[in-house]
Coordinates of C-alpha atoms and ligand atoms in Angstrom, one line a residue:
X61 CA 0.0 0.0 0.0
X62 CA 1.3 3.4 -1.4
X63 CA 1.5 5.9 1.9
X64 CA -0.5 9.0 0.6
X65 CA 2.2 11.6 2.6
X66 CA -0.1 14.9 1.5
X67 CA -3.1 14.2 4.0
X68 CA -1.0 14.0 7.0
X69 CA 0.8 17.1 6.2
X70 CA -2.1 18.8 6.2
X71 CA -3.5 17.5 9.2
X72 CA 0.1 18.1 10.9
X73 CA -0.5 22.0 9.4
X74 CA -3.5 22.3 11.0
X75 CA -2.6 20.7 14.5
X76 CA 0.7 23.7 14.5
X77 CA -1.6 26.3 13.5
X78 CA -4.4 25.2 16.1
X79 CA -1.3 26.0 18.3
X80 CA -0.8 24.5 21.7
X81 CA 0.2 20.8 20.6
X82 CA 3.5 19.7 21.5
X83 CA 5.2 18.2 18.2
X84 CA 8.4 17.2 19.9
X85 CA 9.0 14.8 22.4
X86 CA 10.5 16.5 25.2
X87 CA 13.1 13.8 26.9
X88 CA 12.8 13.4 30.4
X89 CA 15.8 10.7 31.7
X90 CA 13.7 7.5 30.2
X91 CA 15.4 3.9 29.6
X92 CA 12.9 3.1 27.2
X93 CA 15.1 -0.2 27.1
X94 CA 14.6 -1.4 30.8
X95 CA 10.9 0.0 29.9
X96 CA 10.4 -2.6 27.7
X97 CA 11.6 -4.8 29.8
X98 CA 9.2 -3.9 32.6
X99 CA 6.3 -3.6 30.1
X100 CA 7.1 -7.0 29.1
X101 CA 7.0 -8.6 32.8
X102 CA 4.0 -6.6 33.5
X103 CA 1.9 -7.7 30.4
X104 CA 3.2 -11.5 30.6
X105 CA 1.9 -11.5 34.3
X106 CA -1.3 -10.3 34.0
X107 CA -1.9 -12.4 30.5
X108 CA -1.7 -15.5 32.8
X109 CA -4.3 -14.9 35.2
X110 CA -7.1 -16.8 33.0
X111 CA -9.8 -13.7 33.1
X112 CA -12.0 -15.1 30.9
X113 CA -15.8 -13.6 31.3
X114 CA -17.8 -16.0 32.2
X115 CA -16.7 -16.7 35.4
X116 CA -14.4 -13.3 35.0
X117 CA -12.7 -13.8 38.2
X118 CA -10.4 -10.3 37.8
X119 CA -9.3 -10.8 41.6
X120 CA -5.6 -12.1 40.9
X121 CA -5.2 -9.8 38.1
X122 CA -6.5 -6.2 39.5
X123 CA -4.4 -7.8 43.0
X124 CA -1.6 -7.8 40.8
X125 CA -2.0 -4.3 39.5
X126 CA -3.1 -3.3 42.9
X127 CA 0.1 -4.2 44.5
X128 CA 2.3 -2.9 41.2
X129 CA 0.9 0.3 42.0
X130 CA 1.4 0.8 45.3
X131 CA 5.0 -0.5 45.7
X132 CA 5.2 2.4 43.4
X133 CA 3.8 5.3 45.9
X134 CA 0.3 5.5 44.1
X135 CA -2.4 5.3 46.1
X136 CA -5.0 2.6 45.0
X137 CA -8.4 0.9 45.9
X138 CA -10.9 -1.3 44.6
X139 CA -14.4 -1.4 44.4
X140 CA -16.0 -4.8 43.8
X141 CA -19.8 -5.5 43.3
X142 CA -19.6 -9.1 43.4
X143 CA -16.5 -11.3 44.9
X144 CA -13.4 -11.9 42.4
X145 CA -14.7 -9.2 40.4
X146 CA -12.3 -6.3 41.4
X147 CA -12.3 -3.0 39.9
X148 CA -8.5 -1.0 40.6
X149 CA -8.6 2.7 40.7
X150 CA -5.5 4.9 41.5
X151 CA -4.9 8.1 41.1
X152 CA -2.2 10.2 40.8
X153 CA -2.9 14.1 42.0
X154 CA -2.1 17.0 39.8
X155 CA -2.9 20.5 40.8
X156 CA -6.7 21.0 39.8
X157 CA -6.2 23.6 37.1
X158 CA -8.0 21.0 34.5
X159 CA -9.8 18.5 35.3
X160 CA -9.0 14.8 35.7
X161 CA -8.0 12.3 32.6
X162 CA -9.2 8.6 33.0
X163 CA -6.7 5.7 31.8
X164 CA -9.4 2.9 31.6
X165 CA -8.7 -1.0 30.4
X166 CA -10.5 -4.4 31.3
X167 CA -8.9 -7.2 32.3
X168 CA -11.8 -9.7 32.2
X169 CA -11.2 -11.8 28.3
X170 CA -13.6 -13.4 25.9
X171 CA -13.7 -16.8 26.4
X172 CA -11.3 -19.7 25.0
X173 CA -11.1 -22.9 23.0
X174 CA -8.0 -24.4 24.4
X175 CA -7.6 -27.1 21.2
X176 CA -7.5 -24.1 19.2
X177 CA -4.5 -22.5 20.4
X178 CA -1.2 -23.8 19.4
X179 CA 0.4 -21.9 22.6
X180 CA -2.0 -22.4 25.6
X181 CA -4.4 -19.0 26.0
X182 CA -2.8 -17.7 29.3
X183 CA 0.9 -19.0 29.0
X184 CA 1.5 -15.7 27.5
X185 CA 4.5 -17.7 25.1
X186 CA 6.9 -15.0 23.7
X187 CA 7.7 -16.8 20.0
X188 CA 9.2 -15.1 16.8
X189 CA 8.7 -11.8 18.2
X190 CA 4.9 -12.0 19.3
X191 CA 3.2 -12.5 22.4
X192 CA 0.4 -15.0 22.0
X193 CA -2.5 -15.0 24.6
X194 CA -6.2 -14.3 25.2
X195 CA -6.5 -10.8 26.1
X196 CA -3.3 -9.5 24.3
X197 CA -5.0 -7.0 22.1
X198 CA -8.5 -7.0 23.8
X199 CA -7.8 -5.3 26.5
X200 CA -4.5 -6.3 28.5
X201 CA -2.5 -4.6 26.3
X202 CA -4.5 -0.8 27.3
X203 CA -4.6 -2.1 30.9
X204 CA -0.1 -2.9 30.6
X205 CA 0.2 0.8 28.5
X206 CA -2.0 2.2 31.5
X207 CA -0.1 0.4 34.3
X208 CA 3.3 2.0 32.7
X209 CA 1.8 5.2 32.2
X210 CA 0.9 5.9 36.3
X211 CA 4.6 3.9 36.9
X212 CA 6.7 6.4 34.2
X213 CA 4.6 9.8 35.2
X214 CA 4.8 8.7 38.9
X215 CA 8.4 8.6 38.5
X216 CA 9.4 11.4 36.2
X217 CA 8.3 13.4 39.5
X218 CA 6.9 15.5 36.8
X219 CA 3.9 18.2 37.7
X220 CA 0.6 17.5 37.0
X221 CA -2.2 20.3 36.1
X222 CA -4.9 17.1 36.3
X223 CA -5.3 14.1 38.2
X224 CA -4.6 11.2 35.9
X225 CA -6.9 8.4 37.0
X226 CA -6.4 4.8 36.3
X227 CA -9.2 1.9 35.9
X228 CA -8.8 -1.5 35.2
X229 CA -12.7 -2.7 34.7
X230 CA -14.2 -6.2 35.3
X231 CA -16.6 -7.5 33.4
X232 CA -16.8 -5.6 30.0
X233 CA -17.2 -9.0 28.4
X234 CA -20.9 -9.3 28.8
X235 CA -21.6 -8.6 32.6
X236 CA -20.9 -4.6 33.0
X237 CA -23.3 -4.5 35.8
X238 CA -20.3 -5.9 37.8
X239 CA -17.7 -3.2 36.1
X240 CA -18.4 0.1 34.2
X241 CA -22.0 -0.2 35.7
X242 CA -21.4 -0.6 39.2
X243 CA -18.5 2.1 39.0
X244 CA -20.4 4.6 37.5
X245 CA -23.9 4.0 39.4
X246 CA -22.3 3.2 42.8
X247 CA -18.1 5.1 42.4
X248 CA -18.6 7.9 40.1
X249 CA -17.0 10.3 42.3
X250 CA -13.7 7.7 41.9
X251 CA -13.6 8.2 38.2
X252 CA -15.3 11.2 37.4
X253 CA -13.3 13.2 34.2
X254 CA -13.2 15.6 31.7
X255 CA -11.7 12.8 29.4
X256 CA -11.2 9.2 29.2
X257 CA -8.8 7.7 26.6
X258 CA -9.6 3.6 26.8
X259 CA -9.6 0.9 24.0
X260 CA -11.2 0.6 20.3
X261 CA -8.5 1.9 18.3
X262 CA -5.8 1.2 16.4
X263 CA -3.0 1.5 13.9
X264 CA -3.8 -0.2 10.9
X265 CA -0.8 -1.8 9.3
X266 CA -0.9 -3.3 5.8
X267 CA 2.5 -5.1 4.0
X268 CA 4.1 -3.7 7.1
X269 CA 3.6 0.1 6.7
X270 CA 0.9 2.4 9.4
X271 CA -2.1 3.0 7.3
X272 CA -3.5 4.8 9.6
X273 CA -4.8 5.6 13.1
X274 CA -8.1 4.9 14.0
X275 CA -9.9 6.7 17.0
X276 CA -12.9 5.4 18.3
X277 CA -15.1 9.1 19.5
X278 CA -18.6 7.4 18.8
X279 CA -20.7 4.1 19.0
X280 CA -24.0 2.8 17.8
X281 CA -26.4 2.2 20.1
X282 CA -28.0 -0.9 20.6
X283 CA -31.6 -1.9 20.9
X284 CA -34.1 -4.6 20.0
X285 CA -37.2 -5.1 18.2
X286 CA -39.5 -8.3 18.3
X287 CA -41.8 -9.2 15.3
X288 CA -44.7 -11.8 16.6
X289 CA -46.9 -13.0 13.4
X290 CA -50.1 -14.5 14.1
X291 CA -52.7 -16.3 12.3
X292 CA -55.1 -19.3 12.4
X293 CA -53.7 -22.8 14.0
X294 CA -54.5 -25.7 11.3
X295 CA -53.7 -29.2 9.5
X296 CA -50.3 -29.5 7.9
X297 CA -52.1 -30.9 4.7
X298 CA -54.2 -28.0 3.8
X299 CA -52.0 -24.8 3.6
X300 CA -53.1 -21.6 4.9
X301 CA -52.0 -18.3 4.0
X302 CA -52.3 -16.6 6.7
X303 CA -49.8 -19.1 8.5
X304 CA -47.3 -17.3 10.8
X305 CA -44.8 -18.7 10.2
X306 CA -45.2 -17.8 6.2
X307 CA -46.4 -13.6 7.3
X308 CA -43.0 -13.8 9.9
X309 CA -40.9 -15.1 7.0
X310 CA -42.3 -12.1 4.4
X311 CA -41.8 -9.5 6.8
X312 CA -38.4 -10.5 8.2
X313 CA -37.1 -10.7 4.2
X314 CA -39.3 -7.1 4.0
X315 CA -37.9 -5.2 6.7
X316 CA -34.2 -6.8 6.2
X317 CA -34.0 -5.2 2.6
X318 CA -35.3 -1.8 4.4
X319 CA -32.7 1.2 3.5
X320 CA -33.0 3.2 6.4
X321 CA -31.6 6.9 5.5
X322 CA -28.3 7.4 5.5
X323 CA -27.1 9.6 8.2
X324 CA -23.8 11.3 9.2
X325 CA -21.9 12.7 12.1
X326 CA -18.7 14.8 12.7
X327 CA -17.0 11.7 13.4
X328 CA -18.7 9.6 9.9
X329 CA -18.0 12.9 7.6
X330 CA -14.7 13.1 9.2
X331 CA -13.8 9.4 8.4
X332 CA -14.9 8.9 5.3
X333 CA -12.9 12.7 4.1
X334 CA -9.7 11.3 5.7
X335 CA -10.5 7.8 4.4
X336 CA -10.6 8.9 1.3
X337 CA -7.2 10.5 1.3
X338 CA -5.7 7.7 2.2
X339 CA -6.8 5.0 -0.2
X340 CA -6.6 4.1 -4.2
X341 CA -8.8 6.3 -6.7
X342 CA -12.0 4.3 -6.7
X343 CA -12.3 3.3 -3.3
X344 CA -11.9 7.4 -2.6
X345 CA -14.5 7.9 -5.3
X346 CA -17.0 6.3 -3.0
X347 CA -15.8 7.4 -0.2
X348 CA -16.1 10.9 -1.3
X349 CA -19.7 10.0 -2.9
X350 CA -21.2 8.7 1.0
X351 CA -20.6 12.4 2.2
X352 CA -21.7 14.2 -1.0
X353 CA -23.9 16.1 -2.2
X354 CA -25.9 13.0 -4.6
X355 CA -27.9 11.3 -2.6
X356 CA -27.7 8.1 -5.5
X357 CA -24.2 8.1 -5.4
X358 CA -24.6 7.8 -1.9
X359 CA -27.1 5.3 -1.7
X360 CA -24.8 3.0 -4.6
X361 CA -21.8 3.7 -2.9
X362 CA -23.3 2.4 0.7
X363 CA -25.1 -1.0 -1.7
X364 CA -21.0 -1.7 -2.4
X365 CA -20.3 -1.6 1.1
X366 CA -22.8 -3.7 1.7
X367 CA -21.1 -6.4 0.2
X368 CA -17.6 -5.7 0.2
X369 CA -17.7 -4.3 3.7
X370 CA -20.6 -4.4 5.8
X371 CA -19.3 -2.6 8.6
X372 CA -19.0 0.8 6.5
X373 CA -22.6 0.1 5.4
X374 CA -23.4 -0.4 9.0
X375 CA -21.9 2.8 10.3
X376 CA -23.9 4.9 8.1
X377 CA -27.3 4.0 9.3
X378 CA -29.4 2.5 11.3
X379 CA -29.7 -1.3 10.7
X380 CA -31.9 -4.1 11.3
X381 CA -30.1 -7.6 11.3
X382 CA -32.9 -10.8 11.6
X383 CA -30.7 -13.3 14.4
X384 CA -33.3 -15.5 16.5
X385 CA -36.2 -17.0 14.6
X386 CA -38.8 -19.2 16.5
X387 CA -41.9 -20.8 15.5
X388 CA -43.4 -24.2 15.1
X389 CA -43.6 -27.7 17.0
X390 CA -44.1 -30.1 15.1
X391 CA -44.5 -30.9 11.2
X392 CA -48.2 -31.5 10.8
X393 CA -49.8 -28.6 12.5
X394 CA -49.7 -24.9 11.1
X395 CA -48.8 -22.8 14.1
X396 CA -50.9 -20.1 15.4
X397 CA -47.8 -17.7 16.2
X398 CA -44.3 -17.2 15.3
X399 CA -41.7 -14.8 16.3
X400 CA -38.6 -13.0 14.4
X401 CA -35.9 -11.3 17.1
X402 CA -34.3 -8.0 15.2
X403 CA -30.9 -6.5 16.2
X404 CA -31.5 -3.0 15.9
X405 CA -28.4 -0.5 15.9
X406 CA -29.5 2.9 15.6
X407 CA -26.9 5.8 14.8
X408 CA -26.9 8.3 18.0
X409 CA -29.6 11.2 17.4
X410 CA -31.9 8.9 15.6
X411 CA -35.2 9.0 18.3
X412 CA -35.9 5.3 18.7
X413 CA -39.8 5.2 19.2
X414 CA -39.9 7.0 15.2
X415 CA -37.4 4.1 14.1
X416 CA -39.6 1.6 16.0
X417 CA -43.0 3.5 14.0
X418 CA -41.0 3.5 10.5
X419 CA -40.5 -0.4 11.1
X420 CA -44.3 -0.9 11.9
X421 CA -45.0 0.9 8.4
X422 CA -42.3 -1.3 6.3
X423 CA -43.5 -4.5 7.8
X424 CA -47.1 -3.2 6.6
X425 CA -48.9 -6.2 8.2
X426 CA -51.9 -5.8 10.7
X427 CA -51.4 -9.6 11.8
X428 CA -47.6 -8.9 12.6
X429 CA -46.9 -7.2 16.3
X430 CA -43.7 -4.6 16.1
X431 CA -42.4 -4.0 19.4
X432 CA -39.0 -3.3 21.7
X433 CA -37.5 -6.7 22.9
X434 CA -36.4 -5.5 26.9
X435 CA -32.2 -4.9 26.2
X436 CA -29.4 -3.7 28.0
X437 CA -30.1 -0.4 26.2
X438 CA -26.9 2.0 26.6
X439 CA -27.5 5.4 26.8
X440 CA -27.7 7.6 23.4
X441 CA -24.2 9.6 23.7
X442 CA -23.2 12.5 21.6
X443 CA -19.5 11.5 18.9
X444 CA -16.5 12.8 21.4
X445 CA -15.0 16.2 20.1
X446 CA -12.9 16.3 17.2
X447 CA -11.5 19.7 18.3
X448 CA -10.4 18.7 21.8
X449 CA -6.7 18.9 23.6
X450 CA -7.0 14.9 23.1
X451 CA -7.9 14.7 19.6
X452 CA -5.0 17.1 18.8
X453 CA -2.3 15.5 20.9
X454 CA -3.2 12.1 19.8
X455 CA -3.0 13.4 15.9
X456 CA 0.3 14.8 16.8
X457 CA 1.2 11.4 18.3
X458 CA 0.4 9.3 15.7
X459 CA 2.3 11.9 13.3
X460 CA 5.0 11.6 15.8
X461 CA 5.3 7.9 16.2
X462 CA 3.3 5.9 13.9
X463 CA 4.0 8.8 10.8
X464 CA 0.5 8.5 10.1
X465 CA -3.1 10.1 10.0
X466 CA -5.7 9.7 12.7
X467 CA -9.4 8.7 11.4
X468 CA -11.7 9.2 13.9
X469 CA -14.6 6.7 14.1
X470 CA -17.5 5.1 14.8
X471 CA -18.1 1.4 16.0
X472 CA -21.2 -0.3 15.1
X473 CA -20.6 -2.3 18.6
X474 CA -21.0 -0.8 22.1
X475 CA -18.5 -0.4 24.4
X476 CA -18.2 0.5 27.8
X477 CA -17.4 4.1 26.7
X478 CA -21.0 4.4 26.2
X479 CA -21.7 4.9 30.0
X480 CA -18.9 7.3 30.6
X481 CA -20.5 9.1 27.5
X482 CA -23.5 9.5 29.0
X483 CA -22.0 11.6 32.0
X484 CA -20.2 14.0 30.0
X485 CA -16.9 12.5 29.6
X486 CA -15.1 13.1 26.3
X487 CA -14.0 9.8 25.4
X488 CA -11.5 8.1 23.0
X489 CA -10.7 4.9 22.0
X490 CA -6.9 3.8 20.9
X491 CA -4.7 0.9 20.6
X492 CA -1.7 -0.5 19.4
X493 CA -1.0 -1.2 15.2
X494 CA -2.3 -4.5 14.6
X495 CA -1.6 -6.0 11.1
X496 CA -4.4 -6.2 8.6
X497 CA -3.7 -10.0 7.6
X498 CA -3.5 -10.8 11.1
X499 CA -7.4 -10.9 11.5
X500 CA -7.7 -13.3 8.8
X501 CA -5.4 -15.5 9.8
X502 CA -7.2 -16.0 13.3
X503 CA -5.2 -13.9 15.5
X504 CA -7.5 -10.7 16.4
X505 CA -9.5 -9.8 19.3
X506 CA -11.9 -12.6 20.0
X507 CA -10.6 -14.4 17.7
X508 CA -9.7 -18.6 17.9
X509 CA -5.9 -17.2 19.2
X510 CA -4.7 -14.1 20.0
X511 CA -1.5 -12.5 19.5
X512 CA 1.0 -9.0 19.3
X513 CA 3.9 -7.7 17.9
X514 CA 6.1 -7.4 21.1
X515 CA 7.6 -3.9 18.9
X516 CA 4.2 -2.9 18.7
X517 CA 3.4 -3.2 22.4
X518 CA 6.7 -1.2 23.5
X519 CA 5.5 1.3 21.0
X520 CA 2.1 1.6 22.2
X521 CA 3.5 1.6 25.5
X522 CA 5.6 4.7 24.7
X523 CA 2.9 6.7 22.7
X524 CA 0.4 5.8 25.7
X525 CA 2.5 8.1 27.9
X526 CA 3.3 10.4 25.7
X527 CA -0.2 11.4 25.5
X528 CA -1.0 11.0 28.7
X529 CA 2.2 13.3 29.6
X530 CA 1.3 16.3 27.2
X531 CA -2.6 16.0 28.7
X532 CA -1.7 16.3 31.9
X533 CA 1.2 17.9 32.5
X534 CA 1.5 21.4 34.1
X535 CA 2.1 23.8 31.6
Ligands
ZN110 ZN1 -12.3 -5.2 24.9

């Protein structure tokens, strides 16, 4: 892949004339050697507590960071909601001028199929210059680049304007009531920021070179519709139409090809501009097309995506995906009633009970019942700020380090930002450069194995505080 230089110069003009970002690293007395070093114990150790959610059990690991922390001089608690699922907060206190940044990484895993893995999932096996494990790009690598972050600014002695704020969260992996939930309805207070940097970006690598950076700054938000068909109970041999389970299958295939409108953010527009600038001519064509002014060139462009790339369709509208269908007991009785469950994932703004309304008038069926299927709904939530200190010192960052441009963007998938969102907090998602042909080969988050670059871990490690550093120091 050609590296398009023009777009980051740009973005690196407007970061200088925007003033205020630091563009050089200043040098305080860092061995980023016996860093690595450090990193690497740190990361290896808590790869091998086996985290994986269900059961969680994050005791031995947030213990682990608990006790790293404050051998260290930072003072550190944790919160649990249920035993073995600890949450670890620490804090380290700058002068109040701004107000607080939150370093925040789980340490709970997906779950594992140990025949699957040729190194086992929590040895943490250091081999051709990887680390393989469960957890080591989802999320253990934010929760070692956080640890090493409080350790290095701790050290450095250097002065703080904010209080940097560290969380390592249970349970992100499907029980939040037991992390994020329980720390923001119960611990606020013990978290509470201006801005939260945490995981759901990345560096995209292709053929070895940075693509570029992505930024999570908004989510999707996740809700569910039920369609129940009804209709007159009867003998296999004599077909009815009005069987449910034929009305169900019509309005499932109806409301699947459904094109809601296409609808765009700051952080969507911003994307697909930046995208754009970084990829071939005709992928850029379409690119450009999505945030134009022709709403057909639109709508073709987002039918490619649709099957080249779902999730660029996806982040572009609101969408309806048909994944539980039930109906039917046994083969010589026509049943009375079937249902269809949709997962719905509307874009933030879009007012759910019209979305719910607009689905009733597509399925256009008085024997078919449209209504909300009880979810762990997150909380609508604005896109984070595009013109924020954070967004500009991580752009510099990535310019910096990585020589490449930041996209910010969207995921289609919650996350535990959502919840922080909701109170204010400005936050953004980052992460280490993960190769493209990784995914593919099995090794990405939640994948059959798991693995990273042991380079792109010290890096990520050393960008991490960086950041952190220019946020928070005194100025
Ligand atoms: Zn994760």
């Amino acid at each position: 892949m050609i590296k398009h230089r023009r777009p980051l110069s740009v973005l690196l003009a407007a970061a200088v004339a925007a003033g205020g970002t630091v563009l050089f690293a200043q040098t305080p007395s860092i061995d980023w050697q016996r860093v690595e070093t450090e990193s690497m114990e740190h990361f290896q150790a808590v790869l091998r507590f086996n985290t994986s959610d269900p059961p969680g059990n994050e005791r031995p690991a947030a213990e682990y960071l608990k006790q790293v922390l404050e051998r260290e001089g930072i003072p550190t608690k944790v919160f649990e909601l249920e035993p073995n699922r600890l949450n670890v907060v620490a804090r380290l206190n700058g002068n109040g001028k701004k107000r607080p940044l939150l370093l925040m990484g789980h340490t709970d895993t997906v779950n594992v199929d140990p025949a699957k893995w040729t190194y086992p999932p929590f040895s943490a096996t250091r081999n051709g210059g990887y680390v393989y494990g469960r957890g080591t790009v989802d999320d253990k690598d934010n929760v070692a680049a956080a640890l090493m972050t409080m350790l290095l600014l701790k050290r450095s002695g250097v002065a703080l304007d904010r209080d940097v704020i560290f969380l390592a969260e249970a349970g992100e992996e499907g029980t939040t009531r037991v992390g994020i939930q329980f720390m923001v309805q119960q611990h606020y207070s013990e978290i509470d920021a201006e801005y939260c940097l945490a995981e759901g970006g990345s560096v995209l690598r292709e053929g070895g070179a940075s693509r570029y950076a992505s930024v999570q700054t908004a989510e999707k938000i996740p809700h569910g519709i039920m369609l129940t068909a009804t209709g007159t109970a009867g003998h296999g041999s004599v077909p009815l139409e009005t069987n449910s389970i034929l009305r169900l299958t019509q309005a499932v295939v109806t409301v699947s090809s459904w094109k809601p409108p296409i609808q765009l953010n700051d952080t969507t527009r911003t994307y697909f501009t930046r995208l754009a600038a970084v990829s071939p001519p005709a992928d850029a064509a379409r690119y450009r097309a999505v945030i134009g002014n022709d709403p057909k060139a639109a709508q073709d462009a987002v039918d490619y995506f649709a099957k080249s790339d779902p999730r660029l369709a996806s982040s572009v509208r609101s969408s309806i995906s048909p994944n539980i269908i039930q109906g039917g007991y046994r083969i010589n009785v026509i049943p009375s009633e079937a249902k269809a469950s949709l997962d719905v994932r509307l874009i933030s703004g879009q007012d759910p009970e019209a979305f719910l309304n607009e689905v009733r008038k597509v399925v256009n069926d008085p024997a078919i019942r449209v209504e909300w299927i009880p979810r762990d709904v997150r909380p609508a939530t604005p896109s984070a700020r595009l013109d924020s200190d954070v967004f500009k010192i991580l752009e510099s960052a990535y310019a910096r380090l990585y020589d490449t441009a930041v996209l910010p963007t969207m995921s289609t998938g919650a996350t535990d930002m959502a919840y922080l969102r909701a109170k204010g907090m400005q936050c953004y998602g980052i992460g280490p450069a993960v190769d493209a042909e990784d995914g593919p080969k099995g090794f990405g988050a939640h994948s059959d194995q798991e693995r990273i670059r042991e380079s792109e871990l010290h890096k990520f490690v050393r960008f991490h505080y960086e950041v952190v550093r220019d946020l928070a120091r005194a100025q």
